[in-house]
Amino acid sequence: MSDTIEDPVTEDAQRDRPTDDRDVSLRLDGIAKVFADDVVAVDDVSLTIHDGEFIVLVGPSGCGKTTTLRTIAGLEQPTEGRVVIDGEDVSGQDPRERDVAMVFQNYALYPHKTVRENIAFPLEIRKFPDGVIAEHMQETAELLGISELLDRRPADLSGGQQQRVALGRAIIRDPKLFLFDEPLSNLDAKLRIQMRTELNKLHDRVGKTSVYVTHDQVEAMTLSDRVVVMNNGAVQQVDPPEVVYDQPANRFVAGFIGEPPMNFFDVSATTADGVRVTGGGIELRLPAAIGESLSEHGDRERLELGVRPEAFEDAALADESVADGRSVDAHVMVVEPMGPYKDLAVRPADREDEQAAEFTARVSNDTGAIAGDTIRLAVDTDEVHLFDPATGDNLLA
Ligand code: ATP
């Protein structure tokens, strides 16, 4: 049974609504999924996704991404909540009725059928006339650059070609939604990057609402209009990629998005003469604006300071001398040349024995630092983050 939903009904559903006036294509309304033995896979997920948006669900293994996607497809029944597609509550409908196309990691092609037969299959079971199928086939094959492969069987194709055929089978029937479950994870690293770019171009051309699941944050950042970061079955943040990176909602998102990950330091803060944070072998004076944002949250002594590796630079390469309070003297343990920059594994200079104080600095390739050196690292204090150690909330976002 289905009924038409005229307006979003929950506050949660509205909270993540982007500021645009496109129609809502998909809404998840308080979705929960509890498996046997009280395993809570999805815990009260609400999302509002607009027509043509490319949304990526990302998070660590077991955080509930696939279960959320399967619930949208109708392959799982939610324990609570509703799935609304194009204004219609489809919660009670089976997968066929929902008009969504799913692309899987393992391609799921029929081995005994040719590429042409694999792609045509969704139209054939819907009894489309041959002429219409041929027309759609030509368009789809051209779109994906596989016109030359139509008479081959899947076993005679590379992984990338097989994934293109799987995409073709999804595209040909012009569904309401595309759902992707880690579609690139069986490909080697180079092909994955190439297919990522192709998926981006394809979405620009086809413009269909898409929900894409991955544990790969680079895919999440490069493919999405908005990223949904999940942990423990719950949504942590829904925002465009730059916002998730620059203004992570909490410590989990801050630590999950970014490679190498953000460094964290347990610090105490004093606000007598500007904000000073001290701990983990570092001492920084933070910009006045940070002090103002902090004071909105009330005085706190204990904080967790977050500094991305790229917020450090070898002070010897800075134009001007770097003031105390905006630098850390560090002992270099390992130097990893990465091409355009070097990643340094370091410890604060006077804390060399303490494992806890180790952190990563990503500095210019021109650095002369070698393992065993003690160098001064400049810190871009405009780029630091402060988290509530109890709740993990970002106090500056
Ligand atoms: P991954 O990236 O490893 O695929 P995921 O984020 O997609 O992880 P899910 O597959 O959605 O996570 O699983 C979420 C949780 O639900 C996990 O703890 C998982 O073990 C559990 N789970 C998933 N499917 C079932 C099932 N059919 N029966 C019982 N528990 C399940």
Coordinates of C-alpha atoms and ligand atoms in Angstrom, one line a residue:
M1 CA 0.0 0.0 0.0
S2 CA 1.3 3.5 -0.7
D3 CA 0.1 7.0 -0.1
T4 CA 1.2 10.4 -1.2
I5 CA 3.2 12.6 1.2
E6 CA 2.8 16.3 0.7
D7 CA 5.3 17.8 3.0
P8 CA 8.3 16.7 5.1
V9 CA 7.0 15.7 8.5
T10 CA 9.9 15.6 10.9
E11 CA 12.3 18.3 12.1
D12 CA 15.1 15.9 11.3
A13 CA 14.0 15.6 7.7
Q14 CA 14.1 19.4 7.4
R15 CA 17.4 20.0 9.2
D16 CA 19.5 18.6 6.4
R17 CA 17.6 20.3 3.6
P18 CA 20.0 22.3 1.4
T19 CA 19.1 25.8 0.4
D20 CA 17.8 25.0 -3.1
D21 CA 14.3 24.8 -4.5
R22 CA 14.7 21.5 -6.4
D23 CA 12.0 18.9 -5.8
V24 CA 12.6 16.3 -3.2
S25 CA 13.4 13.1 -4.9
L26 CA 14.0 10.8 -1.9
R27 CA 13.3 11.2 1.8
L28 CA 14.3 8.9 4.6
D29 CA 12.1 9.6 7.6
G30 CA 13.5 8.2 10.9
I31 CA 14.8 4.9 9.4
A32 CA 15.9 2.3 11.9
K33 CA 17.0 -1.3 11.3
V34 CA 17.5 -3.7 14.1
F35 CA 18.7 -7.2 13.1
A36 CA 18.5 -10.4 15.2
D37 CA 20.3 -10.3 18.6
D38 CA 19.5 -6.5 18.9
V39 CA 22.1 -5.5 16.3
V40 CA 21.3 -1.9 15.5
A41 CA 22.5 -1.4 12.0
V42 CA 20.7 1.9 11.3
D43 CA 19.6 4.2 14.1
D44 CA 17.1 6.9 13.3
V45 CA 18.4 8.1 9.9
S46 CA 16.6 11.0 8.3
L47 CA 17.7 12.5 5.0
T48 CA 16.2 14.7 2.3
I49 CA 17.7 14.3 -1.1
H50 CA 16.9 16.6 -4.0
D51 CA 16.2 15.9 -7.6
G52 CA 19.5 15.3 -9.4
E53 CA 21.7 15.3 -6.3
F54 CA 24.6 12.9 -6.0
I55 CA 24.8 11.8 -2.4
V56 CA 27.5 9.7 -1.0
L57 CA 27.1 7.7 2.3
V58 CA 30.6 7.2 3.8
G59 CA 31.8 5.7 7.1
P60 CA 33.8 2.9 8.6
S61 CA 32.9 -0.8 8.0
G62 CA 29.7 -1.8 9.8
C63 CA 28.4 1.8 10.2
G64 CA 25.1 1.0 8.4
K65 CA 25.7 2.4 4.9
T66 CA 24.8 -0.7 3.0
T67 CA 21.8 -1.4 5.2
T68 CA 20.5 2.1 4.6
L69 CA 21.0 1.7 0.8
R70 CA 19.3 -1.7 0.8
T71 CA 16.4 -0.2 2.7
I72 CA 16.0 2.5 0.0
A73 CA 16.0 -0.3 -2.6
G74 CA 13.4 -2.3 -0.7
L75 CA 15.8 -5.2 -0.1
E76 CA 15.5 -4.7 3.6
Q77 CA 12.4 -3.7 5.5
P78 CA 13.1 -1.0 8.1
T79 CA 12.2 -1.7 11.7
E80 CA 11.0 1.9 12.0
G81 CA 10.6 4.8 9.6
R82 CA 9.5 5.5 6.0
V83 CA 11.1 5.7 2.6
V84 CA 9.5 8.3 0.4
I85 CA 10.4 8.4 -3.3
D86 CA 9.0 11.3 -5.4
G87 CA 6.5 12.1 -2.7
E88 CA 5.2 8.5 -2.5
D89 CA 5.6 6.4 0.6
V90 CA 7.2 3.2 -0.8
S91 CA 7.9 1.6 2.5
G92 CA 5.5 -1.3 1.8
Q93 CA 6.5 -1.8 -1.8
D94 CA 8.8 -4.5 -3.0
P95 CA 12.0 -3.6 -5.0
R96 CA 10.5 -4.0 -8.4
E97 CA 7.7 -1.5 -7.7
R98 CA 10.1 1.2 -6.5
D99 CA 11.7 1.9 -9.9
V100 CA 15.2 2.2 -8.6
A101 CA 18.4 0.8 -10.2
M102 CA 21.1 -0.7 -8.1
V103 CA 24.8 -1.1 -9.2
F104 CA 26.8 -3.5 -7.1
Q105 CA 30.4 -4.1 -6.3
N106 CA 30.4 -7.5 -8.0
Y107 CA 28.6 -6.2 -11.2
A108 CA 26.1 -9.1 -11.0
L109 CA 26.1 -9.7 -14.8
Y110 CA 24.6 -12.8 -16.4
P111 CA 27.7 -14.8 -17.5
H112 CA 26.0 -16.6 -20.4
K113 CA 24.4 -13.5 -21.9
T114 CA 26.3 -11.1 -24.2
V115 CA 26.8 -7.5 -23.2
R116 CA 23.9 -6.5 -25.4
E117 CA 21.6 -9.1 -23.7
N118 CA 22.8 -8.0 -20.2
I119 CA 22.0 -4.4 -20.9
A120 CA 18.7 -5.1 -22.6
F121 CA 17.5 -7.4 -19.9
P122 CA 15.6 -4.8 -17.7
L123 CA 13.7 -3.6 -20.8
E124 CA 13.0 -7.1 -22.0
I125 CA 11.4 -8.2 -18.8
R126 CA 9.3 -5.1 -19.0
K127 CA 8.2 -6.2 -22.5
F128 CA 9.5 -3.1 -24.3
P129 CA 9.3 -3.4 -28.2
D130 CA 12.5 -4.5 -29.9
G131 CA 12.8 -1.1 -31.8
V132 CA 12.7 0.8 -28.6
I133 CA 15.2 -1.5 -26.9
A134 CA 17.6 -1.1 -29.9
E135 CA 17.3 2.7 -29.7
H136 CA 18.0 2.8 -26.0
M137 CA 20.8 0.3 -26.4
Q138 CA 22.6 2.5 -28.9
E139 CA 22.3 5.6 -26.7
T140 CA 23.4 3.8 -23.6
A141 CA 26.4 2.1 -25.3
E142 CA 27.5 5.4 -26.8
L143 CA 27.2 7.1 -23.4
L144 CA 29.4 4.5 -21.8
G145 CA 31.8 4.0 -24.7
I146 CA 31.1 0.3 -25.0
S147 CA 29.5 0.1 -28.5
E148 CA 32.4 -2.1 -29.7
L149 CA 31.8 -4.7 -26.9
L150 CA 28.1 -5.5 -27.3
D151 CA 28.6 -9.0 -28.7
R152 CA 31.1 -10.1 -26.0
R153 CA 30.4 -12.0 -22.9
P154 CA 31.3 -10.7 -19.4
A155 CA 34.2 -13.2 -19.0
D156 CA 35.9 -11.5 -22.1
L157 CA 35.8 -8.1 -20.5
S158 CA 38.1 -6.3 -18.1
G159 CA 36.8 -5.3 -14.6
G160 CA 36.3 -1.7 -15.8
Q161 CA 34.4 -2.8 -18.9
Q162 CA 32.2 -5.1 -16.8
Q163 CA 31.4 -2.3 -14.4
R164 CA 30.4 -0.1 -17.5
V165 CA 28.0 -2.9 -18.6
A166 CA 26.5 -3.0 -15.1
L167 CA 26.1 0.8 -15.3
G168 CA 24.5 0.4 -18.8
R169 CA 22.0 -2.0 -17.4
A170 CA 21.0 0.5 -14.7
I171 CA 20.9 3.5 -17.1
I172 CA 18.9 1.9 -19.9
R173 CA 15.6 1.8 -18.1
D174 CA 15.7 5.4 -16.9
P175 CA 14.9 4.7 -13.2
K176 CA 13.8 7.3 -10.6
L177 CA 17.0 6.7 -8.6
F178 CA 20.4 5.2 -8.9
L179 CA 21.8 3.3 -5.9
F180 CA 25.5 2.4 -6.0
D181 CA 27.0 -0.1 -3.5
E182 CA 30.8 0.3 -3.5
P183 CA 30.8 -0.1 -7.4
L184 CA 34.5 0.6 -7.8
S185 CA 36.0 -1.4 -5.0
N186 CA 36.8 -4.5 -7.2
L187 CA 38.9 -2.4 -9.6
D188 CA 42.6 -1.8 -9.3
A189 CA 43.7 1.7 -8.0
K190 CA 44.3 3.3 -11.4
L191 CA 41.1 2.0 -13.0
R192 CA 39.2 3.2 -9.9
I193 CA 40.4 6.7 -10.4
Q194 CA 39.5 6.6 -14.1
M195 CA 36.0 5.2 -13.4
R196 CA 35.5 7.8 -10.7
T197 CA 36.0 10.5 -13.3
E198 CA 33.7 8.7 -15.7
L199 CA 31.0 8.4 -13.1
N200 CA 31.3 12.1 -12.5
K201 CA 30.9 12.9 -16.2
L202 CA 28.1 10.5 -16.5
H203 CA 26.2 12.1 -13.6
D204 CA 26.7 15.5 -15.2
R205 CA 25.1 14.1 -18.4
V206 CA 22.4 12.0 -17.0
G207 CA 21.7 14.2 -13.9
K208 CA 19.8 11.4 -12.1
T209 CA 19.4 11.4 -8.3
S210 CA 22.0 9.0 -7.0
V211 CA 22.9 7.5 -3.6
Y212 CA 26.4 6.0 -3.5
V213 CA 27.9 3.9 -0.7
T214 CA 31.6 3.8 -0.1
H215 CA 34.1 3.5 2.7
D216 CA 36.6 5.5 0.5
Q217 CA 36.6 9.1 1.6
V218 CA 38.3 10.2 -1.6
E219 CA 35.4 8.8 -3.6
A220 CA 33.0 10.5 -1.2
M221 CA 34.7 13.9 -1.6
T222 CA 35.2 13.7 -5.4
L223 CA 31.8 12.4 -6.4
S224 CA 29.3 13.9 -4.1
D225 CA 27.2 17.1 -4.1
R226 CA 26.7 16.3 -0.4
V227 CA 28.5 13.8 1.8
V228 CA 26.6 11.9 4.5
V229 CA 29.1 10.7 7.1
M230 CA 27.8 7.8 9.2
N231 CA 29.1 6.1 12.4
N232 CA 27.4 3.4 14.5
G233 CA 24.2 3.5 12.4
A234 CA 23.7 7.2 12.8
V235 CA 24.3 10.2 10.6
Q236 CA 27.1 12.4 11.9
Q237 CA 27.0 15.2 9.3
V238 CA 25.4 16.0 5.9
D239 CA 27.2 18.7 4.0
P240 CA 29.0 19.5 0.8
P241 CA 32.5 17.9 0.7
E242 CA 34.4 21.2 1.4
V243 CA 32.2 21.9 4.5
V244 CA 32.7 18.4 5.8
Y245 CA 36.4 18.9 5.5
D246 CA 36.7 22.5 6.7
Q247 CA 34.0 22.5 9.4
P248 CA 33.6 18.9 10.6
A249 CA 30.6 18.7 13.0
N250 CA 32.5 16.6 15.5
R251 CA 35.6 14.8 16.3
F252 CA 34.5 11.6 14.5
V253 CA 34.0 13.4 11.2
A254 CA 37.3 15.4 11.7
G255 CA 39.2 12.2 12.3
F256 CA 37.5 10.2 9.5
I257 CA 37.7 12.7 6.6
G258 CA 41.2 13.7 5.7
E259 CA 44.3 11.7 4.8
P260 CA 46.7 11.6 6.7
P261 CA 44.1 12.1 9.5
M262 CA 43.8 15.1 11.6
N263 CA 46.2 15.2 14.7
F264 CA 44.5 15.5 18.1
F265 CA 46.0 16.9 21.3
D266 CA 44.6 16.9 24.8
V267 CA 45.1 20.5 25.9
S268 CA 44.1 22.9 28.6
A269 CA 43.0 26.4 27.7
T270 CA 43.6 29.7 29.4
T271 CA 41.9 32.8 28.2
A272 CA 43.6 35.5 30.3
D273 CA 45.7 36.9 27.5
G274 CA 44.0 35.7 24.3
V275 CA 43.4 31.9 24.1
R276 CA 46.4 29.8 24.9
V277 CA 46.2 26.0 24.6
T278 CA 48.9 23.8 26.2
G279 CA 49.3 20.0 26.2
G280 CA 50.7 17.0 24.4
G281 CA 54.0 18.9 24.2
I282 CA 52.7 21.9 22.3
E283 CA 51.7 25.4 23.2
L284 CA 49.8 27.7 20.9
R285 CA 48.3 31.1 21.0
L286 CA 45.0 31.1 19.0
P287 CA 43.5 34.0 17.1
A288 CA 41.1 36.3 18.9
A289 CA 38.1 35.1 16.8
I290 CA 38.6 31.6 18.1
G291 CA 38.5 33.0 21.7
E292 CA 35.2 34.7 20.9
S293 CA 33.7 31.5 19.4
L294 CA 34.9 29.5 22.4
S295 CA 33.4 31.9 25.0
E296 CA 30.0 31.3 23.4
H297 CA 30.3 27.8 24.8
G298 CA 31.3 28.9 28.3
D299 CA 34.7 28.6 29.8
R300 CA 36.3 25.2 29.5
E301 CA 39.7 24.1 30.8
R302 CA 40.0 20.8 29.0
L303 CA 39.7 20.7 25.2
E304 CA 40.7 18.5 22.4
L305 CA 42.8 20.4 19.8
G306 CA 42.7 19.2 16.2
V307 CA 45.3 20.2 13.7
R308 CA 45.4 18.9 10.1
P309 CA 48.8 17.7 8.9
E310 CA 48.7 20.4 6.2
A311 CA 48.3 23.2 8.8
F312 CA 52.0 22.7 9.6
E313 CA 54.9 24.0 7.5
D314 CA 58.7 23.8 7.9
A315 CA 59.3 27.2 9.5
A316 CA 62.6 27.4 7.7
L317 CA 60.5 27.8 4.5
A318 CA 58.3 30.6 5.8
D319 CA 58.8 34.1 4.5
E320 CA 59.0 35.7 8.0
S321 CA 60.2 34.4 11.3
V322 CA 57.5 32.4 13.0
A323 CA 56.4 33.7 16.4
D324 CA 56.3 31.6 19.6
G325 CA 52.8 30.5 20.1
R326 CA 52.4 29.8 16.4
S327 CA 55.1 27.1 16.1
V328 CA 56.1 23.7 17.6
D329 CA 59.7 22.5 17.9
A330 CA 59.7 18.9 16.7
H331 CA 61.9 15.9 16.5
V332 CA 61.7 14.3 13.1
M333 CA 61.4 10.5 13.3
V334 CA 60.4 9.5 9.7
V335 CA 60.3 11.5 6.4
E336 CA 57.9 10.2 3.7
P337 CA 58.4 11.9 0.3
M338 CA 55.0 12.1 -1.4
G339 CA 56.0 14.0 -4.5
P340 CA 54.6 17.6 -4.1
Y341 CA 55.1 17.4 -0.3
K342 CA 56.7 15.4 2.5
D343 CA 54.9 13.8 5.4
L344 CA 56.9 14.0 8.6
A345 CA 56.2 11.8 11.6
V346 CA 57.3 13.9 14.5
R347 CA 57.2 14.4 18.3
P348 CA 57.4 17.6 20.1
A349 CA 61.1 18.2 20.8
D350 CA 61.0 18.0 24.5
R351 CA 58.6 14.9 24.6
E352 CA 60.6 12.5 22.5
D353 CA 59.9 9.5 24.8
E354 CA 56.2 9.8 24.9
Q355 CA 54.3 7.8 22.3
A356 CA 51.1 9.8 22.8
A357 CA 52.6 13.0 21.5
E358 CA 53.5 11.7 18.0
F359 CA 51.8 13.5 15.1
T360 CA 52.1 14.1 11.3
A361 CA 53.1 17.3 9.6
R362 CA 52.7 17.6 5.8
V363 CA 55.3 20.2 4.7
S364 CA 56.6 21.4 1.3
N365 CA 58.8 19.2 -0.7
D366 CA 61.6 21.7 -0.3
T367 CA 62.1 21.0 3.3
G368 CA 65.6 19.9 4.2
A369 CA 64.4 17.9 7.2
I370 CA 65.8 14.4 7.6
A371 CA 65.1 11.8 10.3
G372 CA 66.9 12.7 13.5
D373 CA 66.7 16.5 13.0
T374 CA 64.9 18.9 15.3
I375 CA 63.0 21.4 13.3
R376 CA 60.6 24.3 14.0
L377 CA 57.1 23.7 12.5
A378 CA 55.0 26.8 11.8
V379 CA 51.3 26.2 12.6
D380 CA 48.5 28.0 10.8
T381 CA 46.5 28.8 13.9
D382 CA 43.5 30.0 11.8
E383 CA 43.0 26.4 10.7
V384 CA 42.9 24.6 14.0
H385 CA 39.8 22.9 15.5
L386 CA 38.6 22.6 19.1
F387 CA 36.4 19.8 20.3
D388 CA 34.5 19.1 23.5
P389 CA 36.3 16.1 25.0
A390 CA 33.0 14.8 26.5
T391 CA 30.6 15.1 23.5
G392 CA 33.1 15.3 20.6
D393 CA 31.3 18.4 19.3
N394 CA 33.3 20.9 17.3
L395 CA 33.2 24.0 19.4
L396 CA 34.2 26.3 16.4
A397 CA 31.9 25.0 13.6
Ligands
ATP1 P1 30.7 -2.4 5.2 O1 31.5 -1.1 4.6 O2 31.6 -3.3 5.9 O3 29.9 -3.0 4.1 P2 28.4 -1.0 6.2 O4 28.6 0.4 6.7 O5 27.8 -1.1 4.8 O6 29.7 -1.8 6.3 P3 26.2 -2.7 7.0 O7 26.5 -3.8 6.1 O8 25.0 -1.8 6.8 O9 27.5 -1.7 7.3 O10 26.1 -3.3 8.5 C1 25.7 -2.6 9.6 C2 25.7 -3.5 10.8 O11 24.6 -4.4 10.7 C3 26.9 -4.4 11.0 O12 27.1 -4.5 12.4 C4 26.5 -5.7 10.4 O13 27.2 -6.8 11.0 C5 25.1 -5.8 10.7 N1 24.3 -6.5 9.7 C6 24.2 -6.2 8.4 N2 23.4 -7.1 7.8 C7 23.0 -8.0 8.7 C8 22.1 -9.1 8.7 N3 21.5 -9.6 7.6 N4 21.9 -9.8 9.9 C9 22.5 -9.4 11.0 N5 23.3 -8.3 11.1 C10 23.6 -7.6 10.0

